[in-house]
mmCIF file of C-alpha atoms in Angstrom:
data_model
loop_
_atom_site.group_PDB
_atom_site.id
_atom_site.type_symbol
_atom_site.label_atom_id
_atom_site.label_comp_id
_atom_site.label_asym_id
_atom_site.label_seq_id
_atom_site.Cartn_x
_atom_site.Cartn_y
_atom_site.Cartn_z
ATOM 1 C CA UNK A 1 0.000 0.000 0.000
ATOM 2 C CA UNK A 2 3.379 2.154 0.914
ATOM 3 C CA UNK A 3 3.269 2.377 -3.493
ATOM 4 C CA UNK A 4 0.457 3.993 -3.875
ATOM 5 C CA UNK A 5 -0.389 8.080 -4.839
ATOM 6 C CA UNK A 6 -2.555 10.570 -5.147
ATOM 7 C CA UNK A 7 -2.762 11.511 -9.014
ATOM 8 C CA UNK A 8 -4.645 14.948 -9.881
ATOM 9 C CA UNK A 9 -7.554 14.626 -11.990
ATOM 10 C CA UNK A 10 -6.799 18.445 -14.049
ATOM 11 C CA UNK A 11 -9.130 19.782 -16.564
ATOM 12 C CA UNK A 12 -8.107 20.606 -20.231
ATOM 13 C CA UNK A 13 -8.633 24.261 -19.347
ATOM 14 C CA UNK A 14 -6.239 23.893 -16.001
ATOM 15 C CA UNK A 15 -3.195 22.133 -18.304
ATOM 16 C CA UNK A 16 -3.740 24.871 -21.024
ATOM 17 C CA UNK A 17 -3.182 27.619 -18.981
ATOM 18 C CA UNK A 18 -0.109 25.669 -16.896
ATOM 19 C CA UNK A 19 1.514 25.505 -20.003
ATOM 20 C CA UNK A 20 1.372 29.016 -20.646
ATOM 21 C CA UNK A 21 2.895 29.560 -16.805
ATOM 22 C CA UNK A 22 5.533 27.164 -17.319
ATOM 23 C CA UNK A 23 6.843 28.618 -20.658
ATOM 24 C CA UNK A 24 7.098 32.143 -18.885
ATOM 25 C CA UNK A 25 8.654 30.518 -16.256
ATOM 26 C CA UNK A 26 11.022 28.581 -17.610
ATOM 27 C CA UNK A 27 12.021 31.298 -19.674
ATOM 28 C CA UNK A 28 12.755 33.269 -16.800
ATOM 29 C CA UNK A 29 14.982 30.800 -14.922
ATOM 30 C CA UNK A 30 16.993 30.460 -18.063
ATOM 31 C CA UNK A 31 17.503 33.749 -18.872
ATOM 32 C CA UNK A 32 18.800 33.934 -15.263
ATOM 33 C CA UNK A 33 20.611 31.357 -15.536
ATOM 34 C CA UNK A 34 19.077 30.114 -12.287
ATOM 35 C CA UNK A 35 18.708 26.620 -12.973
ATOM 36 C CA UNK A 36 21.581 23.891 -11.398
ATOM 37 C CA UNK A 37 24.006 23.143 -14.706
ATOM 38 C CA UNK A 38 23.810 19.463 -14.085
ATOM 39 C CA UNK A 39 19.919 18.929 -13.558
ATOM 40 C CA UNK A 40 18.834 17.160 -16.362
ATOM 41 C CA UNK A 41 15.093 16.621 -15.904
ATOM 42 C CA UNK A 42 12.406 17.939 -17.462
ATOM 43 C CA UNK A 43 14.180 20.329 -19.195
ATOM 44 C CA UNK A 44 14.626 20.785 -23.114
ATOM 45 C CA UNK A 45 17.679 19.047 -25.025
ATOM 46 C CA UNK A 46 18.806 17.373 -21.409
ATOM 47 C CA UNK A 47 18.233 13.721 -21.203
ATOM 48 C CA UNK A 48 19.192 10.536 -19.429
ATOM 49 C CA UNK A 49 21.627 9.893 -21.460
ATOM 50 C CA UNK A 50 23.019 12.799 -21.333
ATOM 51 C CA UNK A 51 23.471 12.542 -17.332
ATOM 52 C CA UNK A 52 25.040 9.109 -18.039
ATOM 53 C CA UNK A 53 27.699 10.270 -20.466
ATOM 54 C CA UNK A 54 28.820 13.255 -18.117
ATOM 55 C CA UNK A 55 28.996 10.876 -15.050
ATOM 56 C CA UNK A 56 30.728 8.503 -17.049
ATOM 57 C CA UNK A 57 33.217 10.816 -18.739
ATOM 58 C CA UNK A 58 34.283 11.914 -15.487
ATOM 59 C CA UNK A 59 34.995 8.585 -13.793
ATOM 60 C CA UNK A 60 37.123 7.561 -17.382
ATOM 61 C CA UNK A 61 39.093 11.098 -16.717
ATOM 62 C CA UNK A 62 39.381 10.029 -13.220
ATOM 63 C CA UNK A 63 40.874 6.945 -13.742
ATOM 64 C CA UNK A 64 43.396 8.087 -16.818
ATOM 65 C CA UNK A 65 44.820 10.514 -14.191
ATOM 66 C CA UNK A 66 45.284 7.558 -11.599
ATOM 67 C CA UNK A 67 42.190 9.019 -8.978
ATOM 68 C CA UNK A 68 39.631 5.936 -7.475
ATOM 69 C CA UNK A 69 36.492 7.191 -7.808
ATOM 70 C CA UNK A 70 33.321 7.082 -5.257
ATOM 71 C CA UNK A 71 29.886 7.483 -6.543
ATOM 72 C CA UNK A 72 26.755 7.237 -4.140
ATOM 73 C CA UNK A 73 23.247 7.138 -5.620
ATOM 74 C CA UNK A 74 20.349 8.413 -3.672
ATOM 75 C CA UNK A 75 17.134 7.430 -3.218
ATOM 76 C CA UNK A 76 14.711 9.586 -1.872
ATOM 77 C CA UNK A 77 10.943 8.317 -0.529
ATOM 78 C CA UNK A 78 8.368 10.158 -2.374
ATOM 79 C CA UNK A 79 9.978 12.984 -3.539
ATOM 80 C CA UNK A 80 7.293 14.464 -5.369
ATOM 81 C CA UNK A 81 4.344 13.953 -2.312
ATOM 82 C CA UNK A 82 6.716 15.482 0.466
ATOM 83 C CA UNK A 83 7.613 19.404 -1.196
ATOM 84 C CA UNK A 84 6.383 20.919 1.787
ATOM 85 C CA UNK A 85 4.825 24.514 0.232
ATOM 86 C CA UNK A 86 5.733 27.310 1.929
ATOM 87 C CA UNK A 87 9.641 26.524 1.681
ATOM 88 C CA UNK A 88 8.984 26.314 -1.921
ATOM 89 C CA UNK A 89 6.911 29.575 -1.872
ATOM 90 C CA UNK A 90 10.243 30.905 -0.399
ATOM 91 C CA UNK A 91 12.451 29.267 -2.671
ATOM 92 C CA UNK A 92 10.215 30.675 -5.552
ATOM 93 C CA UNK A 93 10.412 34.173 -3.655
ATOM 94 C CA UNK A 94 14.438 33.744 -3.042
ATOM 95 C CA UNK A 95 14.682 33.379 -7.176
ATOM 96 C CA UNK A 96 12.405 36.422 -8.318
ATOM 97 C CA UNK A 97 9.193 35.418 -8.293
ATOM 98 C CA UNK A 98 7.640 38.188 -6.638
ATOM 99 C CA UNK A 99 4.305 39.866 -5.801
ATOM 100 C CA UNK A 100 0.978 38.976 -8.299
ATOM 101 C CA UNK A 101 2.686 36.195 -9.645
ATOM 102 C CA UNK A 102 3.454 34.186 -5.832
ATOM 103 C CA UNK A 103 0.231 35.040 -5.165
ATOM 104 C CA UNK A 104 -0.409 32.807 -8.110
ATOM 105 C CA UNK A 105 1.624 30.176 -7.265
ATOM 106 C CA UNK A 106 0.325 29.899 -3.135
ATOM 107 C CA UNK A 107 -3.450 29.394 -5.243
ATOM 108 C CA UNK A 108 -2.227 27.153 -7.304
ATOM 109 C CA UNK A 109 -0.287 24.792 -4.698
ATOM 110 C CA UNK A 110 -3.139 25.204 -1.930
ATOM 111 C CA UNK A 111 -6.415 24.011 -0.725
ATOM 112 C CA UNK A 112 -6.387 20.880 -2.628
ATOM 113 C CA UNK A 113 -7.777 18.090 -2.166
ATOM 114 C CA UNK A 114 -7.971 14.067 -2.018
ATOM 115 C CA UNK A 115 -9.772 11.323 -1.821
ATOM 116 C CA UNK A 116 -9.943 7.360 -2.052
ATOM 117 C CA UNK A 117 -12.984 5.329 -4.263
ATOM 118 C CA UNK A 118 -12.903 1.787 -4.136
ATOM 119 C CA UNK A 119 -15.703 -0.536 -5.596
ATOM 120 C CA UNK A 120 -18.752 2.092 -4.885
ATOM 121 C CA UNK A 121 -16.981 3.389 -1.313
ATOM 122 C CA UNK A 122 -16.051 6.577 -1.185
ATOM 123 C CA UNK A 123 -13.760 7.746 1.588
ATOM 124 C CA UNK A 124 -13.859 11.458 3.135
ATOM 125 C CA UNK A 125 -12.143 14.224 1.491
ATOM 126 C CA UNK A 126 -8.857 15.171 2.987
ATOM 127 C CA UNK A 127 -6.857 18.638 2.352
ATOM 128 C CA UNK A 128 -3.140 18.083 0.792
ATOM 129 C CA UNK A 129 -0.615 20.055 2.737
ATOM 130 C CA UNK A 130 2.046 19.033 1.065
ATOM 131 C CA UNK A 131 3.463 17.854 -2.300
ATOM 132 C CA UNK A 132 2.912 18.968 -6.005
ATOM 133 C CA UNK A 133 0.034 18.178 -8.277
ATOM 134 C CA UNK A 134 0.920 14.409 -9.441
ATOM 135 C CA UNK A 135 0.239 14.084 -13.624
ATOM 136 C CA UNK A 136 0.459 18.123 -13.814
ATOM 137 C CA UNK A 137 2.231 20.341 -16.016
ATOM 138 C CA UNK A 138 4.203 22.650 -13.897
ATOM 139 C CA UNK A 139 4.984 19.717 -10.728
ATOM 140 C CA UNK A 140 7.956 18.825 -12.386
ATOM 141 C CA UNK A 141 9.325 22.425 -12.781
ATOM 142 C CA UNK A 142 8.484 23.524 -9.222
ATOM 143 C CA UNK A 143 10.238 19.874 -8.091
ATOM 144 C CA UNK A 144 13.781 20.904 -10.052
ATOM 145 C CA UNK A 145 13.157 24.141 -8.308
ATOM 146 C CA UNK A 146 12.605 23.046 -4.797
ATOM 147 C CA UNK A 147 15.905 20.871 -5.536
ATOM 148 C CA UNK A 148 17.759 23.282 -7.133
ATOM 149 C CA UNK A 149 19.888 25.001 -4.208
ATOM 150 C CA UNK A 150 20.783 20.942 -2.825
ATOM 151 C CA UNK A 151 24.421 21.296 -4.472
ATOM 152 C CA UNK A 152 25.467 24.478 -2.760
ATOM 153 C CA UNK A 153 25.440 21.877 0.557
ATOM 154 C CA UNK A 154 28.262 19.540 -1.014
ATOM 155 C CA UNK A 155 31.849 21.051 -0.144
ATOM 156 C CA UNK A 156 33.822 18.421 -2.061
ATOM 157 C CA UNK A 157 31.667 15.774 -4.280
ATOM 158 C CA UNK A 158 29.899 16.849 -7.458
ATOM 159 C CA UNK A 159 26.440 16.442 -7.943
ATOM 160 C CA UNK A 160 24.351 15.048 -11.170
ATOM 161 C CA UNK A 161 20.455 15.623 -10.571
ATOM 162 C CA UNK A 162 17.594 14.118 -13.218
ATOM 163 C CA UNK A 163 14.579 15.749 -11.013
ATOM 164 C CA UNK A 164 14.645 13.247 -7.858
ATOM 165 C CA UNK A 165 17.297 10.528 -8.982
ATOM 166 C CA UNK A 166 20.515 12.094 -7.270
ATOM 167 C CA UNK A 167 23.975 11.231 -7.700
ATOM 168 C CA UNK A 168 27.185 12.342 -5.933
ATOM 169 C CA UNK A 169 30.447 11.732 -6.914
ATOM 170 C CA UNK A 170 34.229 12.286 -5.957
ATOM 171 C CA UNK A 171 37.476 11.423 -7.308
ATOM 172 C CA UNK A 172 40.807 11.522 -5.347
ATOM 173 C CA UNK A 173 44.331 9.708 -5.465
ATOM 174 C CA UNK A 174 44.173 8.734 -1.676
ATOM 175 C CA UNK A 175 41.414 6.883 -0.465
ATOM 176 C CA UNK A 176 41.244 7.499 2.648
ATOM 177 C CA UNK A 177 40.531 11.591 2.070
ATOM 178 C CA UNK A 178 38.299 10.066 -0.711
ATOM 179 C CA UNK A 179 36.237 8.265 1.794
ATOM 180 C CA UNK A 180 36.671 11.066 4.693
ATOM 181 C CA UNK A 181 35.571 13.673 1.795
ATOM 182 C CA UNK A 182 32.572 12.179 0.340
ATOM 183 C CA UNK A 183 30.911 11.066 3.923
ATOM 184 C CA UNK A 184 31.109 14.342 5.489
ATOM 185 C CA UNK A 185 29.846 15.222 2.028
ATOM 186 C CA UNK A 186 26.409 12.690 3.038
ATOM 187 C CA UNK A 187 25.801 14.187 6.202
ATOM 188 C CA UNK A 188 25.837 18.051 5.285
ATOM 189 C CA UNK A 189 23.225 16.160 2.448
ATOM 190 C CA UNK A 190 20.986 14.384 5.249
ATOM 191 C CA UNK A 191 20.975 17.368 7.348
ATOM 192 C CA UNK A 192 19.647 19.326 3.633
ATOM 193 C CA UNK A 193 16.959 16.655 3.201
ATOM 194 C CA UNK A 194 15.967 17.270 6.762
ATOM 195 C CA UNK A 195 15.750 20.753 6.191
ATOM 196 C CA UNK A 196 13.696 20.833 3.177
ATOM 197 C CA UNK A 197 11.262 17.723 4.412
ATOM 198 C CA UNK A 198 12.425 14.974 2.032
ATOM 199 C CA UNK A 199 13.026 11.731 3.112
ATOM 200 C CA UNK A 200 16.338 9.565 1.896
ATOM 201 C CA UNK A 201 15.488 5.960 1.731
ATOM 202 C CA UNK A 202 19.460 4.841 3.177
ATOM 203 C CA UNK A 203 18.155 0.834 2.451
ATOM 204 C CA UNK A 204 18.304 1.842 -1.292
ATOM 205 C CA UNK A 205 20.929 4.051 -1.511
ATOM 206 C CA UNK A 206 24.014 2.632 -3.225
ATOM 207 C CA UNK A 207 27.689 3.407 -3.409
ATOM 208 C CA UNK A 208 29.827 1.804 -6.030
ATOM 209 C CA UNK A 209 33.976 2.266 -6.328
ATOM 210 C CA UNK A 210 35.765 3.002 -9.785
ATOM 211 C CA UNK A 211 39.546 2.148 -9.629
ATOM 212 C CA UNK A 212 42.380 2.640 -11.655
ATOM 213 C CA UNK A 213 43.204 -1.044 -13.135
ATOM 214 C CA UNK A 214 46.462 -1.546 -11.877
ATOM 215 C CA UNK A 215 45.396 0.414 -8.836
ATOM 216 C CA UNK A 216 48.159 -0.684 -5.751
ATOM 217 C CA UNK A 217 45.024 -1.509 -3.452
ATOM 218 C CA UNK A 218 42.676 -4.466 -4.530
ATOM 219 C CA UNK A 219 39.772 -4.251 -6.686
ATOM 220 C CA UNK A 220 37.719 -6.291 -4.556
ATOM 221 C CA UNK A 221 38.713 -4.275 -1.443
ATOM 222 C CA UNK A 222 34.983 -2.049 -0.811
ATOM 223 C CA UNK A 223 35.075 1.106 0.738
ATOM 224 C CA UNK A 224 33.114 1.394 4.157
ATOM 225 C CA UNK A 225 30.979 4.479 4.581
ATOM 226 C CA UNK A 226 28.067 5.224 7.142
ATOM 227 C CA UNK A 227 25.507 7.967 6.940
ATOM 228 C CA UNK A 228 24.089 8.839 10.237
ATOM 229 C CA UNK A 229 23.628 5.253 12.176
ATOM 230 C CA UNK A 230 23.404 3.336 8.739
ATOM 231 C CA UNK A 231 25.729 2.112 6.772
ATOM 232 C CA UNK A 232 25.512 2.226 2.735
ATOM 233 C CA UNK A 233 25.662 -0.740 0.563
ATOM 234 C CA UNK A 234 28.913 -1.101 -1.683
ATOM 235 C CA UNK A 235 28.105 -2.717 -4.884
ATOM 236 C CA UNK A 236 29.946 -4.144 -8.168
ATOM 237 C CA UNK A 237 27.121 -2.259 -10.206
ATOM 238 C CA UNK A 238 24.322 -0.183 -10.345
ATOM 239 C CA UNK A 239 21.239 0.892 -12.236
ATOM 240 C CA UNK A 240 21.562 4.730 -12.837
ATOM 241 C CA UNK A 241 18.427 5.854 -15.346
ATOM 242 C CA UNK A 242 18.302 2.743 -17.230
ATOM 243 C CA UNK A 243 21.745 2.106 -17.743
ATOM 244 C CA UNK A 244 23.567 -0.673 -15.645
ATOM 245 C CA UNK A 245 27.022 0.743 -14.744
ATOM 246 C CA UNK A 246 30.218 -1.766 -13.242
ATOM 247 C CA UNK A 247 33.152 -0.380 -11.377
ATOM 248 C CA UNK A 248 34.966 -1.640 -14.688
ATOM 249 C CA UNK A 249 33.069 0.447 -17.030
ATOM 250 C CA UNK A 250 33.115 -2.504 -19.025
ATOM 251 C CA UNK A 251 29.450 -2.458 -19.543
ATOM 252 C CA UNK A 252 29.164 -6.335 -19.194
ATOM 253 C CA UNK A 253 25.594 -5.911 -16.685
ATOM 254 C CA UNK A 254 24.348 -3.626 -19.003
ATOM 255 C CA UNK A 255 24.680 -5.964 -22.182
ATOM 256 C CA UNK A 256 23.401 -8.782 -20.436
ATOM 257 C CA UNK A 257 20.582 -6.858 -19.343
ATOM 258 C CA UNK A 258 19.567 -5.545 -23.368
ATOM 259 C CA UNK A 259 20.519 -9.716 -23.986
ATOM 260 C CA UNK A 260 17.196 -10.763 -22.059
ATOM 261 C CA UNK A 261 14.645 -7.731 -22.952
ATOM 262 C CA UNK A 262 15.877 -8.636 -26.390
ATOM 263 C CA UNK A 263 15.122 -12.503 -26.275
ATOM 264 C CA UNK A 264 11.783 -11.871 -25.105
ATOM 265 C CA UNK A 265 10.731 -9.842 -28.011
ATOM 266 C CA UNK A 266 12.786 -12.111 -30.538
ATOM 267 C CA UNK A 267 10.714 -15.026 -28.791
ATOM 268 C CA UNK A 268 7.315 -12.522 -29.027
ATOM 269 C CA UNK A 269 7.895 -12.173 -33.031
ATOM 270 C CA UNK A 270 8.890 -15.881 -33.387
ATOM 271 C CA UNK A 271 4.964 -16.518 -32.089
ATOM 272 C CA UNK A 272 3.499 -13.994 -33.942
ATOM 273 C CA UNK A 273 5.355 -14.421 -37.615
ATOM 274 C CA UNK A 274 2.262 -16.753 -38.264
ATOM 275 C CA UNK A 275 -0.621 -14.060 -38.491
ATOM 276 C CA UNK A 276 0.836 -10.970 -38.724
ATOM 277 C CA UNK A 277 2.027 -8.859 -42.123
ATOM 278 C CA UNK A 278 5.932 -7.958 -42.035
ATOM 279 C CA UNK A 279 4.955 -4.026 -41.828
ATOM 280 C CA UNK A 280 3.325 -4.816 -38.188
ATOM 281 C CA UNK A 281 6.042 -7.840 -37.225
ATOM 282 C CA UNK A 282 8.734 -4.861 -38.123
ATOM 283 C CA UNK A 283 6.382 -2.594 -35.540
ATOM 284 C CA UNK A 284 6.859 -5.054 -33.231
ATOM 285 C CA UNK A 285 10.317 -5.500 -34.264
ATOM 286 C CA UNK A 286 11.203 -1.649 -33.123
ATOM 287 C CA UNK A 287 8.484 -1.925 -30.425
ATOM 288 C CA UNK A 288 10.266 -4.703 -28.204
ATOM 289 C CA UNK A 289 13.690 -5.159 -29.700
ATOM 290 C CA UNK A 290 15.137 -1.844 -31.236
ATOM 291 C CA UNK A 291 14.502 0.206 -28.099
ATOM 292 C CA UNK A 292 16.280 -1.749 -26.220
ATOM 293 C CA UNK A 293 19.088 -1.758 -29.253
ATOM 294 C CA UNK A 294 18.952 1.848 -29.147
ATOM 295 C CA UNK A 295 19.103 3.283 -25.632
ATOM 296 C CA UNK A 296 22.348 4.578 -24.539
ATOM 297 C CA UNK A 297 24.683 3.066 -27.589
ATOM 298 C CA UNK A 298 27.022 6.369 -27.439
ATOM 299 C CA UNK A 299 27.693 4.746 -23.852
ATOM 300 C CA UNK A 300 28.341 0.820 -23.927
ATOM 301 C CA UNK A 301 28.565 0.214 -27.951
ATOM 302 C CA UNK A 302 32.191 0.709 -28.130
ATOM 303 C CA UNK A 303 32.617 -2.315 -25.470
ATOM 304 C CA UNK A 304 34.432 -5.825 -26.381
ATOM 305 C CA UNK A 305 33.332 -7.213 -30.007
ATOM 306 C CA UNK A 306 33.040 -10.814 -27.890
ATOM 307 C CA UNK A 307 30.444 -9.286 -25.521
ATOM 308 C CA UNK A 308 28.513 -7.582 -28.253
ATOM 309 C CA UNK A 309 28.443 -10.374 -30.758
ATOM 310 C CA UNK A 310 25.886 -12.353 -28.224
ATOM 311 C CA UNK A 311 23.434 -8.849 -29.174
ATOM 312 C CA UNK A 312 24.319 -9.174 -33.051
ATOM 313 C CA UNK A 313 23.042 -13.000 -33.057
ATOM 314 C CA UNK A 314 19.433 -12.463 -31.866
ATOM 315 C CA UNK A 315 19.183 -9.151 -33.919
ATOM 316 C CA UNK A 316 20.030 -11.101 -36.941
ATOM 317 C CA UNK A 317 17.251 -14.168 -35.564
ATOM 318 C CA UNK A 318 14.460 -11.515 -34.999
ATOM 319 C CA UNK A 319 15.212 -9.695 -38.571
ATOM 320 C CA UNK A 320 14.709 -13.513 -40.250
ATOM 321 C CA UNK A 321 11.719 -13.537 -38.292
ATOM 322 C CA UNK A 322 10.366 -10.199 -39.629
ATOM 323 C CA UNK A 323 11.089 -11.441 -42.882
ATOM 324 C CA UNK A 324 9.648 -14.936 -42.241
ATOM 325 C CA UNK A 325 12.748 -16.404 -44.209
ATOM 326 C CA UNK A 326 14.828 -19.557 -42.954
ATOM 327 C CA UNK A 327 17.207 -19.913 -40.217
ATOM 328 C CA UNK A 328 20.547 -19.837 -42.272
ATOM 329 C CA UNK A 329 19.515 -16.290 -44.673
ATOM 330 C CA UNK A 330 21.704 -13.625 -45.158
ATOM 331 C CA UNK A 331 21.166 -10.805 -43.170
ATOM 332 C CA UNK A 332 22.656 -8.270 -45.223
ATOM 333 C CA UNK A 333 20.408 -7.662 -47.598
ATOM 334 C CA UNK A 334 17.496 -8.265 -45.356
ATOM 335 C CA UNK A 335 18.658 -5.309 -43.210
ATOM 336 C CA UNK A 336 18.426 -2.928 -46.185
ATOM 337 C CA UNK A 337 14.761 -4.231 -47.080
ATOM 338 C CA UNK A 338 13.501 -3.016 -44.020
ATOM 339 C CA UNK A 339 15.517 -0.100 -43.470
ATOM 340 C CA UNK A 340 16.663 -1.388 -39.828
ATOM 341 C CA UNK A 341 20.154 -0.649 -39.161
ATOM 342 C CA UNK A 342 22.490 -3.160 -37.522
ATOM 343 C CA UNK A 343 23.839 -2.624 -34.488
ATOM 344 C CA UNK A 344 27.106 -0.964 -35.152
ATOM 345 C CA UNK A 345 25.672 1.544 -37.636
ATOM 346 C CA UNK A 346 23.332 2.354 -34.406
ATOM 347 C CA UNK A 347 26.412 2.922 -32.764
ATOM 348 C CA UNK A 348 28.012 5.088 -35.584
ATOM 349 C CA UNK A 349 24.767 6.731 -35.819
ATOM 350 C CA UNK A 350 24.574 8.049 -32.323
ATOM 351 C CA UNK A 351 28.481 9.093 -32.311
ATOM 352 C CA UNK A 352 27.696 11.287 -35.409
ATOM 353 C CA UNK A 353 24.649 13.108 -33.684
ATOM 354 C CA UNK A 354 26.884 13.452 -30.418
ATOM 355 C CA UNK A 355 29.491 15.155 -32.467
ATOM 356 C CA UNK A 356 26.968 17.511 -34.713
ATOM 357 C CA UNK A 357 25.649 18.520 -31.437
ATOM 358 C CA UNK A 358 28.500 19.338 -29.629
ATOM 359 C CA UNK A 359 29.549 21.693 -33.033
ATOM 360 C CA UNK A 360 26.919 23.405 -33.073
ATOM 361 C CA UNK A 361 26.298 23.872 -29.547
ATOM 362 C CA UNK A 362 23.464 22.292 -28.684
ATOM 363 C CA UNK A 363 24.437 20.096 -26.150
ATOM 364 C CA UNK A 364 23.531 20.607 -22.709
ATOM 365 C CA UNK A 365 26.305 22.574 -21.058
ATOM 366 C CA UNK A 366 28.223 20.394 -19.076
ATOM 367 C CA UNK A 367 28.763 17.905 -22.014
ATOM 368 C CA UNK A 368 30.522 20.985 -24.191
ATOM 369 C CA UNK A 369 33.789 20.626 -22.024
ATOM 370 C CA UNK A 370 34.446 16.686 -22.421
ATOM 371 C CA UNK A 371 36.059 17.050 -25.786
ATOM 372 C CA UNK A 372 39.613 19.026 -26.582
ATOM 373 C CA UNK A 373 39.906 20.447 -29.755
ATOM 374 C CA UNK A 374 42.669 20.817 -31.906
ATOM 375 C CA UNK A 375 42.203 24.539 -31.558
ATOM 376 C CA UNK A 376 43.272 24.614 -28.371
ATOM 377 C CA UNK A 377 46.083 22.794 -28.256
ATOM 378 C CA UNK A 378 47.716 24.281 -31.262
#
């Protein structure tokens, strides 16, 4: 029952106009320049992805100048239910929204709300005195917002925020000050979560180690760190926005993860090759299979050709499937019929985007300083 929310049932009229707010809005916190550089969510042109490859790009810098890195990923109980609303009326007042327009916002957050119907019972109304509209347009923006100021608290660690996932991380040659840095770094954090009335699940909160490969100290030798009376989990790997991440950064979790979503759809257009046209078994095809193909490439489709090869086998099963063709086809010109690319043009794909975007500036911020040119070295 803990998994269960309150979700606002807005009218048409209500969203319309919330648009119109949040465009002004936004606008204003840009133009400002208000809004936390590495907060990637809900905004335009920041994704996950983008939150991956900056964390990512940091821990490969890390280890090419010799420096263990420790991440810790947070998890945080009901982020969006707990905003309590008059520290984000001050927040909002802190950043310039003033006067007619607070007013506004105090309407807009108060004197809601709730209620429970199950089979024909209706339970008693009950007001909400806390948390943002859940399925609105502008709870999102106010969330970043409430969240925005939570890196000023970190002294040494860095900070990568996609709305309530949170991530901190820390590189240093010495682990010991690593360790020393990162969990005084934690309980400023707590101490900001009590503050601002959010809750930080510690059960769930993970901490994983990235070491140079011919580090002096063991790779199987975990760091220890406590935050408050509990002590956080050390792990080999971790899910961070879809993307399974080892301390090797060899992406081998992550592959074997895409390897079974993958078999289930090439097993789900295997059943349905019988009755259905190739135009919908290719919908299908992209439905359960490419996605999967698809999602973060730019990160783990440069990994060993042995680890990808497993990936390249059940794409070419599920395109003979599409095609309703025997077991021993070539692929080749199968792949062109459809217009499905294999998986290393995927790959090639996504590194040509990432580099048109980067030259003409249209990658988020942070991302514009992970490439040297040879401009300015020479």
């Amino acid at each position: 029952m803990g998994n269960y929310r309150p979700i606002s049932l807005l009218p048409s009229l209500s969203k319309i106009l919330e648009k119109i707010v949040h465009e002004r809005l936004y606008s204003f916190l840009c133009k400002q320049d208000i809004l936390y550089e590495n907060q990637y969510g809900f905004r335009p042109k920041h994704s996950t992805i983008d939150a991956v490859a900056k964390f990512t790009s940091h821990v490969m810098t890390s280890i090419e100048n010799k420096c263990s890195t420790v991440a810790v990923f947070l998890d945080l109980s009901k982020a969006f239910d707990t905003i309590d609303h008059q520290i984000l009326l001050n927040k909002l007042d802190h950043y310039g929204v003033r006067g007619v327009a607070l007013d506004w916002f105090r309407n807009y957050l108060c004197n809601r709300s709730q209620f429970v119907s199950y089979r024909g019972a209706q339970s008693r109304c009950h007001d909400v005195t806390c948390g943002v509209p859940q399925g609105s347009v502008l709870g999102p923006l106010l969330f970043i917002i409430y969240a925005n100021d939570l890196p000023n608290s970190l002294s040494h660690s860095q900070c990568i925020l996609f709305a309530d996932d949170t991530t901190i991380y820390h590189s240093n040659q010495n682990d010991n000050n690593l360790c020393t840095d990162i969990e005084n770094d934690l309980n400023i954090l707590a101490q900001w979560f009590y503050a601002n009335k959010l809750s930080l699940n510690v059960q769930k909160t993970n901490l994983i180690v990235f070491r140079p490969k011919h580090s002096a100290i063991n790779g199987d030798a975990r760091i220890s760190m406590k935050l408050g009376a509990h002590h956080i989990t050390s792990v080999s790997s971790v899910k961070f926005l879809g993307v399974y991440i080892d301390d090797g950064l060899e992406w081998t979790e992550h592959i074997n993860h895409v390897v079974k979503r993958i078999s289930s759809g090439s097993y789900a257009i295997n059943s349905a090759k019988r009755f259905l046209s190739t135009d919908n078994l290719r919908l299908l095809y992209h439905s359960l299979v490419h996605s999967h193909l698809s999602y973060g490439t730019i990160l783990w489709g440069a990994a060993y050709q042995y680890k990808l090869h497993r990936l390249d086998i059940i794409k070419k099963r599920c395109i003979r499937n599409v095609c309703n063709v025997s077991y021993n086809e070539h692929t080749s010109p199968l792949f062109r019929k459809l217009a499905i690319p294999k998986l290393k043009d995927i790959y090639k794909l996504q590194l040509c985007k990432l580099m048109y975007f980067y030259v003409h500036d249209k990658l988020p911020t942070p991302l514009l300083t992970i490439f040297i040119t040879n401009a300015e070295i020479h």
